[in-house]
PDB file of C-alpha atoms and ligand atoms in Angstrom:
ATOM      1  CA  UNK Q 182      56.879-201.617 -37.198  1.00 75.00           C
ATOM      2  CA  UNK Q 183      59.747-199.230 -37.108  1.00 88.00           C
ATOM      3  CA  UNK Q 184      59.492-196.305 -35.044  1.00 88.00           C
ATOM      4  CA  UNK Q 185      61.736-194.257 -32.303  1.00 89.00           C
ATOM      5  CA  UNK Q 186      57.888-192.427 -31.448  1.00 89.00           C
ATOM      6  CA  UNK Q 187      56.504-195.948 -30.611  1.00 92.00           C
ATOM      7  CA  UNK Q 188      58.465-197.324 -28.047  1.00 94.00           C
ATOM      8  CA  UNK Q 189      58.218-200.665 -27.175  1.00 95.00           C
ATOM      9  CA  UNK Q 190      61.293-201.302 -25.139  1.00 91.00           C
ATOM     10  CA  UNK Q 191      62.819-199.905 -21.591  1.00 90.00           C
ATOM     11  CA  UNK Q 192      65.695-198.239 -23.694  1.00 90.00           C
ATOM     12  CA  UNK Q 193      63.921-196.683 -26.505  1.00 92.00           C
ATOM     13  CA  UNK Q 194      60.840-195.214 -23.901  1.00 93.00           C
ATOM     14  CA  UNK Q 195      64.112-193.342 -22.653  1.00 92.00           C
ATOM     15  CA  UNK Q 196      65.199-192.140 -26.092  1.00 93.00           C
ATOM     16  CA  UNK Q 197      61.341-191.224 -26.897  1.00 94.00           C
ATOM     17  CA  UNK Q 198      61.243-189.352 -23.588  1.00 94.00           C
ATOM     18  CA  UNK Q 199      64.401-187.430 -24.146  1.00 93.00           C
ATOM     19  CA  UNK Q 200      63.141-186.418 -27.596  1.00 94.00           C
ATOM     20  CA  UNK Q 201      59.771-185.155 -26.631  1.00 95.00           C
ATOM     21  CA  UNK Q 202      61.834-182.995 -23.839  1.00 94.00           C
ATOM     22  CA  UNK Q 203      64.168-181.749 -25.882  1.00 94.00           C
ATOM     23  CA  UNK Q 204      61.616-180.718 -28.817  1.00 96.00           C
ATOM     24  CA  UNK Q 205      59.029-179.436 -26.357  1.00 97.00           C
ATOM     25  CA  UNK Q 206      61.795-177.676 -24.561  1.00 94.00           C
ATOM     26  CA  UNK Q 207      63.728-176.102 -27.455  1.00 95.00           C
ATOM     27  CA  UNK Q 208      59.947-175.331 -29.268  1.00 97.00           C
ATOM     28  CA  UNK Q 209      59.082-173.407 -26.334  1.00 96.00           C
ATOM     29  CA  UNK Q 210      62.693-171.142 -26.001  1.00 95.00           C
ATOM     30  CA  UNK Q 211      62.305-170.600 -29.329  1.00 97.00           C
ATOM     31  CA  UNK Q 212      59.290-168.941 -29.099  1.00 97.00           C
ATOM     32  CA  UNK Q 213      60.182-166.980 -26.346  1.00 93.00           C
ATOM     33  CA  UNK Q 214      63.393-165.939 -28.191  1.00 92.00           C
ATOM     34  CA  UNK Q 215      60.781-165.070 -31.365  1.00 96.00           C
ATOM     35  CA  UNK Q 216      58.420-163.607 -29.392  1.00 94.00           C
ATOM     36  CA  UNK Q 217      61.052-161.380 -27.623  1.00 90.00           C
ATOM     37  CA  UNK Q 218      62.689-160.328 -31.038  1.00 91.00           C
ATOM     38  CA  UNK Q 219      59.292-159.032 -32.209  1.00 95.00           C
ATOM     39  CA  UNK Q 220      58.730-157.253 -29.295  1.00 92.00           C
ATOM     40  CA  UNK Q 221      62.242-155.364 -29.113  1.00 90.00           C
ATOM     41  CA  UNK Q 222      61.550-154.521 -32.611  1.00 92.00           C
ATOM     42  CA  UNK Q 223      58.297-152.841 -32.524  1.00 93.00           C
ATOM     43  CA  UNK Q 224      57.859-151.448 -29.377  1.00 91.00           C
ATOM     44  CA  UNK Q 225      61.679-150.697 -28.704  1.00 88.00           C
ATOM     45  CA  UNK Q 226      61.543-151.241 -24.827  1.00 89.00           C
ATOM     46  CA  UNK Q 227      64.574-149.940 -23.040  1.00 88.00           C
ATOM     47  CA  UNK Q 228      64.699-152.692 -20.683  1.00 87.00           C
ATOM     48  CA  UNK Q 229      65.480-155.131 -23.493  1.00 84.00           C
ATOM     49  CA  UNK Q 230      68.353-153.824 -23.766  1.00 83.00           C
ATOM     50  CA  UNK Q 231      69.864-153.044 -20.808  1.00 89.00           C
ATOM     51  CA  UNK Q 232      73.244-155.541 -19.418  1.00 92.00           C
ATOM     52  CA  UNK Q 233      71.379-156.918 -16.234  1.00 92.00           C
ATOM     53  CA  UNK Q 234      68.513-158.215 -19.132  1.00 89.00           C
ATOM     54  CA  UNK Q 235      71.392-159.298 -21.383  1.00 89.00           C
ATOM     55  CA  UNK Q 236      73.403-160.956 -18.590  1.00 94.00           C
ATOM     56  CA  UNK Q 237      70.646-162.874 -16.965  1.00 93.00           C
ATOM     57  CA  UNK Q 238      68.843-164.114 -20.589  1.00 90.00           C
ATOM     58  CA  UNK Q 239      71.803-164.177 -22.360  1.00 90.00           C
ATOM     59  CA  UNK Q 240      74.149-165.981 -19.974  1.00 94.00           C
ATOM     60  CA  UNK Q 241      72.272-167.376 -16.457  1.00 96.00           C
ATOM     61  CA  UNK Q 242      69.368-168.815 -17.943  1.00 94.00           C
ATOM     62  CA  UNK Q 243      70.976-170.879 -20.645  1.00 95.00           C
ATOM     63  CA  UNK Q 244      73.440-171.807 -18.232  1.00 97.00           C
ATOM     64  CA  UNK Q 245      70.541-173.361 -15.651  1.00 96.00           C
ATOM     65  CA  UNK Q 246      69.141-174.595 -18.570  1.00 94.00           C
ATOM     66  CA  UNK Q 247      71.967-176.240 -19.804  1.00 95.00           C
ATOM     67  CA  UNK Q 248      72.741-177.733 -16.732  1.00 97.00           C
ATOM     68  CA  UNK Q 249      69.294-178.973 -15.792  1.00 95.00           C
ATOM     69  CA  UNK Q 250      69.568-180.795 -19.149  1.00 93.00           C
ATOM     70  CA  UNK Q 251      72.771-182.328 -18.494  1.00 94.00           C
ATOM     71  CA  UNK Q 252      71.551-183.648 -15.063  1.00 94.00           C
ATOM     72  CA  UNK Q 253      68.499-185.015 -16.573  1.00 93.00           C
ATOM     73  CA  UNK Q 254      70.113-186.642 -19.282  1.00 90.00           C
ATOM     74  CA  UNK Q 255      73.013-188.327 -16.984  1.00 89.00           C
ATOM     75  CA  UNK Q 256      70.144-189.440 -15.175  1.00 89.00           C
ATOM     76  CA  UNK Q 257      68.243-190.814 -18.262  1.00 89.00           C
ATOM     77  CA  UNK Q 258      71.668-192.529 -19.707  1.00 83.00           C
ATOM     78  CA  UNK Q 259      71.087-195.735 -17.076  1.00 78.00           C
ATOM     79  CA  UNK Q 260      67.683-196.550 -18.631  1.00 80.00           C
ATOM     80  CA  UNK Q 261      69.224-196.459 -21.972  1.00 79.00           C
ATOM     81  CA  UNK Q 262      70.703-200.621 -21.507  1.00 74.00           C
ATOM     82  CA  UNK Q 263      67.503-202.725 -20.387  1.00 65.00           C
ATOM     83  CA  UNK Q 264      68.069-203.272 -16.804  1.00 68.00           C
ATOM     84  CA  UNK Q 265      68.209-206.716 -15.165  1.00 70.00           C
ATOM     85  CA  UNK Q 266      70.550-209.791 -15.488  1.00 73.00           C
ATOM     86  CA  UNK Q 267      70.424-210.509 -19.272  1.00 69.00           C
ATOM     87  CA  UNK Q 268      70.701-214.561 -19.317  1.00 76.00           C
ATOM     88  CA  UNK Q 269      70.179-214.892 -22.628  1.00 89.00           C
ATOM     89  CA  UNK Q 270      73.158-213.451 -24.702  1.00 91.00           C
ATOM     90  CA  UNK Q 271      73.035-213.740 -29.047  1.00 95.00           C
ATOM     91  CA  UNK Q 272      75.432-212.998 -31.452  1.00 95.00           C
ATOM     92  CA  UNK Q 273      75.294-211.058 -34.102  1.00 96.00           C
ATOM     93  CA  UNK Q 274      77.380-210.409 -37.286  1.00 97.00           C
ATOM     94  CA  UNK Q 275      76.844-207.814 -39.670  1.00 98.00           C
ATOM     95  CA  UNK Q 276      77.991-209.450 -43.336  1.00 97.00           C
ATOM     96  CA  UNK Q 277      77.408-207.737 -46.729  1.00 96.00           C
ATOM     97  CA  UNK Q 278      74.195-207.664 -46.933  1.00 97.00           C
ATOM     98  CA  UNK Q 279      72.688-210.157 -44.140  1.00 98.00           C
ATOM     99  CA  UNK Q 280      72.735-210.718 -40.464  1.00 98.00           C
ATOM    100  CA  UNK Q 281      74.154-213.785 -38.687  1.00 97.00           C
ATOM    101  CA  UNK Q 282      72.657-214.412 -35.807  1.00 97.00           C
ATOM    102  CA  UNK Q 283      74.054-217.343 -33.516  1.00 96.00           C
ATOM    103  CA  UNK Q 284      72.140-218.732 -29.537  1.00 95.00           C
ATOM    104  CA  UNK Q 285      75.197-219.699 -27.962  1.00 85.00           C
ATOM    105  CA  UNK Q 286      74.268-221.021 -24.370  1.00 68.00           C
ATOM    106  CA  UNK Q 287      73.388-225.087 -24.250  1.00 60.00           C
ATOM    107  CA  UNK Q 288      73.450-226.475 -27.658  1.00 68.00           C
ATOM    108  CA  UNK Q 289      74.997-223.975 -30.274  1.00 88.00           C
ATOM    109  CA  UNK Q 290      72.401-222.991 -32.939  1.00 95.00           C
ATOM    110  CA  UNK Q 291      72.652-220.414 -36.181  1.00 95.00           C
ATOM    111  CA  UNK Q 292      69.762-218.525 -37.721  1.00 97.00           C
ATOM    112  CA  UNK Q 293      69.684-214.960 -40.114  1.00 97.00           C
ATOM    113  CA  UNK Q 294      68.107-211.929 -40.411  1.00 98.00           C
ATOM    114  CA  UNK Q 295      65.498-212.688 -37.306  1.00 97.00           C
ATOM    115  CA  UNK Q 296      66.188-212.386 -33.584  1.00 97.00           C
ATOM    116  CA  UNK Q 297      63.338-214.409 -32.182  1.00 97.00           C
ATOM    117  CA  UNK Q 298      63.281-213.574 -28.010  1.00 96.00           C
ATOM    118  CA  UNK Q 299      61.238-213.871 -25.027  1.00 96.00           C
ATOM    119  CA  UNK Q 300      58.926-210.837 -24.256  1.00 96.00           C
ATOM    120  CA  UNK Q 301      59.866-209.149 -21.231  1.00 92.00           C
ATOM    121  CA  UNK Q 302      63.437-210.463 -20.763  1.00 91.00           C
ATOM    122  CA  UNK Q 303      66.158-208.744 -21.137  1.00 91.00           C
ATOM    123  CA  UNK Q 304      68.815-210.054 -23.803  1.00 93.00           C
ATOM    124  CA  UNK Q 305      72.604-208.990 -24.053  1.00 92.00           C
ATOM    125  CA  UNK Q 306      73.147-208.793 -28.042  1.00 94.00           C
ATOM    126  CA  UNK Q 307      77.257-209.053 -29.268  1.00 94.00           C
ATOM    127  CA  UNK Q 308      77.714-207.290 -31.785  1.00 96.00           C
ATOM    128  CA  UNK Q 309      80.077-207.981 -34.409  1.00 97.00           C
ATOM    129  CA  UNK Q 310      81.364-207.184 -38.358  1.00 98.00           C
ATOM    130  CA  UNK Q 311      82.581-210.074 -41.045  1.00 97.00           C
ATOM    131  CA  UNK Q 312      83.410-206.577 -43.282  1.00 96.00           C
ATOM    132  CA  UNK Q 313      82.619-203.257 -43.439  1.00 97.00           C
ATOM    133  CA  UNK Q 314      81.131-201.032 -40.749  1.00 98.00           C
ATOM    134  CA  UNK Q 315      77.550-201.656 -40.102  1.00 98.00           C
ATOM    135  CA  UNK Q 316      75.311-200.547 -37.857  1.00 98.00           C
ATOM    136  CA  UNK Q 317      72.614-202.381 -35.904  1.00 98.00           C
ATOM    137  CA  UNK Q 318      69.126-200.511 -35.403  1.00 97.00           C
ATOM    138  CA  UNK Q 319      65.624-201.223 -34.266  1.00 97.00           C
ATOM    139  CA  UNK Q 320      64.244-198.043 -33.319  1.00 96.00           C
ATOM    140  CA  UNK Q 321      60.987-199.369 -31.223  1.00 96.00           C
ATOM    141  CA  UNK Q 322      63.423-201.316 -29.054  1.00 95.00           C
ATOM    142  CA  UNK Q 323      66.766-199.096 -28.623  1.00 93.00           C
ATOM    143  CA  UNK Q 324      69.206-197.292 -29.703  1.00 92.00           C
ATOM    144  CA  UNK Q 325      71.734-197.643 -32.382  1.00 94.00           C
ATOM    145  CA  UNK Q 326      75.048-199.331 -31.849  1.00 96.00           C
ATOM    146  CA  UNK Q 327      77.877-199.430 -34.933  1.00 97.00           C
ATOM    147  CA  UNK Q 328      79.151-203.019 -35.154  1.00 98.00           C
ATOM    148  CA  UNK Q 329      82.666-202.063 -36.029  1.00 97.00           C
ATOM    149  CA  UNK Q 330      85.459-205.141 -37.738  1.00 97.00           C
ATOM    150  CA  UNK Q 331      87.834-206.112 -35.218  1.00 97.00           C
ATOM    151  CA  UNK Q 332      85.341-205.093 -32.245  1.00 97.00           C
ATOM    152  CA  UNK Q 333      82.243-206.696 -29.896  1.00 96.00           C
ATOM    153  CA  UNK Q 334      79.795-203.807 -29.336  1.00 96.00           C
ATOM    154  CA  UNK Q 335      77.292-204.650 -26.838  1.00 93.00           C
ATOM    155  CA  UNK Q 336      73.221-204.108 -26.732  1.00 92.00           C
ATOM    156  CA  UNK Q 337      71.369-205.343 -23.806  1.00 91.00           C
ATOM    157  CA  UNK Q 338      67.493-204.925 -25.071  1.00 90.00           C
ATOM    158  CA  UNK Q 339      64.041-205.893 -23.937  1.00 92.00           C
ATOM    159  CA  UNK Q 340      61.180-205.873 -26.077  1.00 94.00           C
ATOM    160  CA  UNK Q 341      58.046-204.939 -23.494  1.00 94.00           C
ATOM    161  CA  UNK Q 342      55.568-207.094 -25.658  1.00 95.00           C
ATOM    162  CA  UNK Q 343      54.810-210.012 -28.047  1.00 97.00           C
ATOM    163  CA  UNK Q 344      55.398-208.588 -31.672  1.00 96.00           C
ATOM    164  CA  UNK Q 345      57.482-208.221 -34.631  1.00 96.00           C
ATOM    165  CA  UNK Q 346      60.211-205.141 -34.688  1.00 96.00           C
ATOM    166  CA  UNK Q 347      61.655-204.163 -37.634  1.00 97.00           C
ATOM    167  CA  UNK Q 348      65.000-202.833 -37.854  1.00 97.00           C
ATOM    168  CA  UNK Q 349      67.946-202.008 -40.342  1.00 96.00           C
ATOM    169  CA  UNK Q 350      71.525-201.635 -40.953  1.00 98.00           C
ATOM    170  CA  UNK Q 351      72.165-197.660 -40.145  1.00 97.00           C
ATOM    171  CA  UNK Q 352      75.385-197.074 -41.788  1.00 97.00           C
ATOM    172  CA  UNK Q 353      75.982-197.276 -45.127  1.00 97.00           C
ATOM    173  CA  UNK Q 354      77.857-200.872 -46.179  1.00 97.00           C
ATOM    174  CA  UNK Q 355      78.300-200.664 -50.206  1.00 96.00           C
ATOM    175  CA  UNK Q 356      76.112-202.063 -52.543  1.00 94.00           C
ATOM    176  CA  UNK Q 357      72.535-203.240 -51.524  1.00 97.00           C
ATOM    177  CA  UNK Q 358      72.683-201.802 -47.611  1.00 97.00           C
ATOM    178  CA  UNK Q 359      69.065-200.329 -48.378  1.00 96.00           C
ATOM    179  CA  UNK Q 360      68.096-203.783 -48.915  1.00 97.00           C
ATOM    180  CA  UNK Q 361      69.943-205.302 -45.524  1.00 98.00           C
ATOM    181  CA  UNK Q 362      66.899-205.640 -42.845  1.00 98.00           C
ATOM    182  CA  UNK Q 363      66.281-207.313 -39.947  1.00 97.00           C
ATOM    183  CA  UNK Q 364      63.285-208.251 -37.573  1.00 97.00           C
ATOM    184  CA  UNK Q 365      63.277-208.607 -33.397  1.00 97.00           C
ATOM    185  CA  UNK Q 366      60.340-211.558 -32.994  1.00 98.00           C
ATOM    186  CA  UNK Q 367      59.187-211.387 -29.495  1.00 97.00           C
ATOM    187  CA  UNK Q 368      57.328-213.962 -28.159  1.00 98.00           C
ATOM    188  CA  UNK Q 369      56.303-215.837 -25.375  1.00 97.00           C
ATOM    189  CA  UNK Q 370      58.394-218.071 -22.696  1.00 95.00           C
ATOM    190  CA  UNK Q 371      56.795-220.902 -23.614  1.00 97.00           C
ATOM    191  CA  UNK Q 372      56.519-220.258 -27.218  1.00 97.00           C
ATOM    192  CA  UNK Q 373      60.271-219.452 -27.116  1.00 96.00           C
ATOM    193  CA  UNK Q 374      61.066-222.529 -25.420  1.00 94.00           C
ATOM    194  CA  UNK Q 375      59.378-223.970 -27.978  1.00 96.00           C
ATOM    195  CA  UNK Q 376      61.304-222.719 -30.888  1.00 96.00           C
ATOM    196  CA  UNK Q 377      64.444-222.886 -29.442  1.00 94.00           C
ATOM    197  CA  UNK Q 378      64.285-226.750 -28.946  1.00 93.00           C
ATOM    198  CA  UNK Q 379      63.334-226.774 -32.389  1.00 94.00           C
ATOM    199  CA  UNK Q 380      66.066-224.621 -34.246  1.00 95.00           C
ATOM    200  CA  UNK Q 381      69.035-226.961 -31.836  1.00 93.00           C
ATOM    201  CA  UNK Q 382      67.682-230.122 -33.488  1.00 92.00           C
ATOM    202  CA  UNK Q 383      69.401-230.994 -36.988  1.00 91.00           C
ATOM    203  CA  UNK Q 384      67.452-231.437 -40.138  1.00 82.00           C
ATOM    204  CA  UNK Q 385      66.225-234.260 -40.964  1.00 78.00           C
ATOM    205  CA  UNK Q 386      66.580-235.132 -44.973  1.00 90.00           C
ATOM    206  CA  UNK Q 387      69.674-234.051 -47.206  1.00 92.00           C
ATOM    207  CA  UNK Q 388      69.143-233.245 -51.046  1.00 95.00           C
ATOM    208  CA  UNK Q 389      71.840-233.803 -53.355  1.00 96.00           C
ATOM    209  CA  UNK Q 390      71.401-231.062 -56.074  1.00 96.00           C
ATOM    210  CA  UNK Q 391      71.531-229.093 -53.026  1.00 97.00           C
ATOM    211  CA  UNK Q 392      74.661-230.468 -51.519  1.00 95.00           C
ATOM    212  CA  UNK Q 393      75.674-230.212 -55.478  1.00 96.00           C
ATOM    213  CA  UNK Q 394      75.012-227.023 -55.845  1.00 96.00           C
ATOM    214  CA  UNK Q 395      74.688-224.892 -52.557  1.00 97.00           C
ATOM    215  CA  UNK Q 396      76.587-226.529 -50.101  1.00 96.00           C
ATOM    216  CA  UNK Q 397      79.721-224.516 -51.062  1.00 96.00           C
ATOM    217  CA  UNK Q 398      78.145-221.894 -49.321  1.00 97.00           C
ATOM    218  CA  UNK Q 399      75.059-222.573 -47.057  1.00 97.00           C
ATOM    219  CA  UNK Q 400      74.560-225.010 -44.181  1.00 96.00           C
ATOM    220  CA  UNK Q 401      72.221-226.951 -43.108  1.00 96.00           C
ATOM    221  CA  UNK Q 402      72.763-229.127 -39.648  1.00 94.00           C
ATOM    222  CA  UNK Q 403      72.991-232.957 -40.466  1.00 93.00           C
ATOM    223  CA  UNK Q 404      73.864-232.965 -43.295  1.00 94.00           C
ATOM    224  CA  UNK Q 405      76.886-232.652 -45.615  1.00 94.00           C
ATOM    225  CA  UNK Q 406      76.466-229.159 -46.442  1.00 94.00           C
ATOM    226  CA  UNK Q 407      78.073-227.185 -44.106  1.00 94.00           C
ATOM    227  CA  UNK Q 408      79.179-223.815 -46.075  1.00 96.00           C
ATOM    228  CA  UNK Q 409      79.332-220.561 -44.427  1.00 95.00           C
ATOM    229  CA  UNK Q 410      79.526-217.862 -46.566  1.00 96.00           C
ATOM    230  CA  UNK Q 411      75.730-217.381 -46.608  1.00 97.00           C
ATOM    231  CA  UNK Q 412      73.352-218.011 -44.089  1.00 98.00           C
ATOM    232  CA  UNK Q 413      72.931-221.143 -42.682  1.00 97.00           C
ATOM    233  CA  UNK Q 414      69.805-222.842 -44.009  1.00 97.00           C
ATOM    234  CA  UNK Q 415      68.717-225.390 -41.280  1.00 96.00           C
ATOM    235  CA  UNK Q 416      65.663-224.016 -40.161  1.00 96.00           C
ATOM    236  CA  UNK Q 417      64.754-221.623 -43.168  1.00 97.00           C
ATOM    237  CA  UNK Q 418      61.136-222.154 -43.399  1.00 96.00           C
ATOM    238  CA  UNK Q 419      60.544-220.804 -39.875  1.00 96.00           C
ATOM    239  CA  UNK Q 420      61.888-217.708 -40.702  1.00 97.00           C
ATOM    240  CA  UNK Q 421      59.590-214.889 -41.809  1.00 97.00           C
ATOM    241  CA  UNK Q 422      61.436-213.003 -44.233  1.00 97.00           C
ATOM    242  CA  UNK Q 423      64.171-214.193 -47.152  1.00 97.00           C
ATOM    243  CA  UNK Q 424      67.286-211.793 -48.030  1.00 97.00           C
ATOM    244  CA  UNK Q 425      67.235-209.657 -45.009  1.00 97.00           C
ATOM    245  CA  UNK Q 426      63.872-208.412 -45.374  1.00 95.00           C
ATOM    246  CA  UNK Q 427      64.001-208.297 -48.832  1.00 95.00           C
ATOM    247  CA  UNK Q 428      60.975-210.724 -49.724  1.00 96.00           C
ATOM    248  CA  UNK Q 429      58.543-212.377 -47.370  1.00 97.00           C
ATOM    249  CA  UNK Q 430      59.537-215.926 -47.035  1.00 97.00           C
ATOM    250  CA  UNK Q 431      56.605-217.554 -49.050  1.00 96.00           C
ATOM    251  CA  UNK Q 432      56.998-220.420 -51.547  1.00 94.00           C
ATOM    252  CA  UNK Q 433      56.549-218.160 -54.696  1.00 95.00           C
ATOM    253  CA  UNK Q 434      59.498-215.821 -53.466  1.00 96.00           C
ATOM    254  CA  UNK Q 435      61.840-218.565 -52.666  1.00 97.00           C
ATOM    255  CA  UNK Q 436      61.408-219.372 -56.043  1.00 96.00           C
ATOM    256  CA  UNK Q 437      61.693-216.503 -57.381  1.00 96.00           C
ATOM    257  CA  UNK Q 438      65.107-216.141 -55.259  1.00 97.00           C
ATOM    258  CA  UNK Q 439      66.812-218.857 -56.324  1.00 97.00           C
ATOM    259  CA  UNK Q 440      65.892-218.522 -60.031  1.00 96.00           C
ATOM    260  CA  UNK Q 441      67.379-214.767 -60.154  1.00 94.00           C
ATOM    261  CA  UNK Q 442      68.406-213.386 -56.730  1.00 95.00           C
ATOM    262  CA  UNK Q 443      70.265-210.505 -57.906  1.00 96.00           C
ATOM    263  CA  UNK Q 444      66.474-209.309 -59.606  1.00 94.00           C
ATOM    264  CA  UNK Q 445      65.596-209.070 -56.060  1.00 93.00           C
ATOM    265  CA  UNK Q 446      68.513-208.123 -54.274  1.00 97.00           C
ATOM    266  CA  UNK Q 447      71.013-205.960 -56.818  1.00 96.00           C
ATOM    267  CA  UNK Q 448      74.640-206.683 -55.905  1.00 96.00           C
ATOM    268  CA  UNK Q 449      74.098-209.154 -53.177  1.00 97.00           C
ATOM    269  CA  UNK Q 450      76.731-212.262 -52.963  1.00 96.00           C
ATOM    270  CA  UNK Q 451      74.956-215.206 -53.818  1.00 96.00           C
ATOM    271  CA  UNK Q 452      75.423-215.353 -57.522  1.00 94.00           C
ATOM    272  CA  UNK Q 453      72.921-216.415 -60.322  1.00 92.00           C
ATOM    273  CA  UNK Q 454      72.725-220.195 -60.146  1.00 93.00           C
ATOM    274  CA  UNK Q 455      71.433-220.919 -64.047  1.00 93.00           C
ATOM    275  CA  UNK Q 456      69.095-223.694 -62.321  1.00 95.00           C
ATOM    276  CA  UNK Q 457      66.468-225.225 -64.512  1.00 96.00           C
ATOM    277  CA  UNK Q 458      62.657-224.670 -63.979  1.00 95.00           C
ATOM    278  CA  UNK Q 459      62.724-228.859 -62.184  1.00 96.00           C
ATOM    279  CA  UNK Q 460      65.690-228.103 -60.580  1.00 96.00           C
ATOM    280  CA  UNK Q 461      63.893-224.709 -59.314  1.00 96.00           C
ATOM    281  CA  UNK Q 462      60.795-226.519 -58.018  1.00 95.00           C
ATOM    282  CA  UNK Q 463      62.849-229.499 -56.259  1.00 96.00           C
ATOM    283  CA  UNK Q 464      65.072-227.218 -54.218  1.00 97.00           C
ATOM    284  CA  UNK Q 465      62.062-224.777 -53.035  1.00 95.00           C
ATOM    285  CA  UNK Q 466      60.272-227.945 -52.388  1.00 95.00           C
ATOM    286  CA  UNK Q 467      63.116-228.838 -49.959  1.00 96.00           C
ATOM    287  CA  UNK Q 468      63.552-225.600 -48.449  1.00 96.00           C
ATOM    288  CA  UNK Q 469      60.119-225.442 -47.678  1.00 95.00           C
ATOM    289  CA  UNK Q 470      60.931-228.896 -45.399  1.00 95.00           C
ATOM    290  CA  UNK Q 471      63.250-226.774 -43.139  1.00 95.00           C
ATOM    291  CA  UNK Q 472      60.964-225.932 -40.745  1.00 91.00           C
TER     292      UNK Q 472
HETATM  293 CU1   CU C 790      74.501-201.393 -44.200  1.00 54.72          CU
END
């Protein structure tokens, strides 16, 4: 689910390309150089150490080398941004310890930790920090990009098939940053289409202990509760993971979230609620709703 050696993206085939060239290529000068050191010191050759040997291994061949490498890799550098006009453009914040993840274009929609996008097409990412420095990695898809306060770093990507790419914050943010995941969800046009008219459409019911309770700092669309210091909660049930990849999103974890999220998730901002065992029940009932 997350590797740079399984490509599954234009940009990171280029960065798994370069690697295998530069491993292969440094693995084999290496044993040359070894191979050439063991030589010189048991047979003692006098050719290995005359200046014309010294001048051409020592300075024209890593200088062809060198510069073979640096044409190559200005070469490779275009592949590394998923070519093609990138219609569909999502932003995404980097908070302590989440992502927020916003569909701009034709009805404005907000979602976390999950970047659901069509297979194939390529998508321009914005990406942005509420805090600290993060940095924004899924290594089967492309490279990593720091997402820097005060700054819009861009990532045009393009997952080559349907699947589920898992990636991570890749610079240390304080407190639970091991714990601050995300995952690309590729799917198809129509099944995009699909979800997409689904997560613009408000939900349906409020709740009041909720709007009591958790409105202070979570939305959800249509209702009263429009907080946003965590993520918004319109559509949480079609998301597949709770807490930035912290839990998968299945009834017994949301439970277990809301009755003691900082068991789960040490240090992260939403603070222990002290909700009874019916209160417990009747909000992950609820959430469950938010398809
Ligand atoms: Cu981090």
């Amino acid at each position: 689910m997350q590797s740079m050696l399984t490509p599954h993206g234009p940009a990171a085939s280029a960065i798994a390309e370069l690697s295998t060239v530069l491993f292969a290529g440094g693995g084999v000068i290496l044993a040359l150089v070894l191979a050439a050191t063991a030589y010189a010191v048991w047979a003692r050759p006098a050719w290995l150490s005359r200046d014309r040997f010294v001048v051409a291994a020592g300075i024209a061949f890593p200088v062809v080398v060198l510069s073979a490498l640096l044409a190559y890799i200005y070469a490779l550098g275009g592949r590394l941004e998923a070519a093609g006009d990138a219609a569909l453009r999502i932003e995404v914040t980097a908070e302590q310890w989440w992502w927020r993840v916003r569909y701009g274009d034709g009805g404005q929609f907000e979602t976390a930790n999950e970047i659901r996008i069509p297979a194939g097409r390529p998508v321009e990412l914005a990406l942005r920090s509420a805090d600290v420095i993060h940095s924004f990695w899924v290594p089967a898809l492309a490279g990593k990009v720091d997402m820097i306060p005060g700054r819009t770093n861009r990532l045009r990507l393009a997952a080559a098939r349907e699947g589920v790419f898992r990636g991570q914050c890749a610079e240390f943010c304080g407190g639970p940053h091991a714990l601050m995941a995300l995952h690309v969800v590729s799917v198809s046009e129509a099944e995009f289409a699909v979800w997409r008219d689904q997560q613009r459409r408000a939900a349906a019911t409020a709740h009041a202990l909720f709007g009591a309770r958790c409105a202070a700092c979570h939305a959800v669309r249509g209702t009263d509760a429009a907080g946003t210091r965590g993520p918004d909660l319109t559509h949480f049930a079609s998301r597949l993971y709770i807490a930035a990849g912290t839990l998968p999103n299945t009834p017994g974890n949301v439970t277990a979230w809301l009755a003691d999220s900082q068991h789960a998730k040490p240090g992260n901002l939403m603070p222990a609620m002290g909700l009874t065992p019916a209160e417990l029940q009747s909000l992950s009932a609820y959430l469950a709703t938010l398809k």
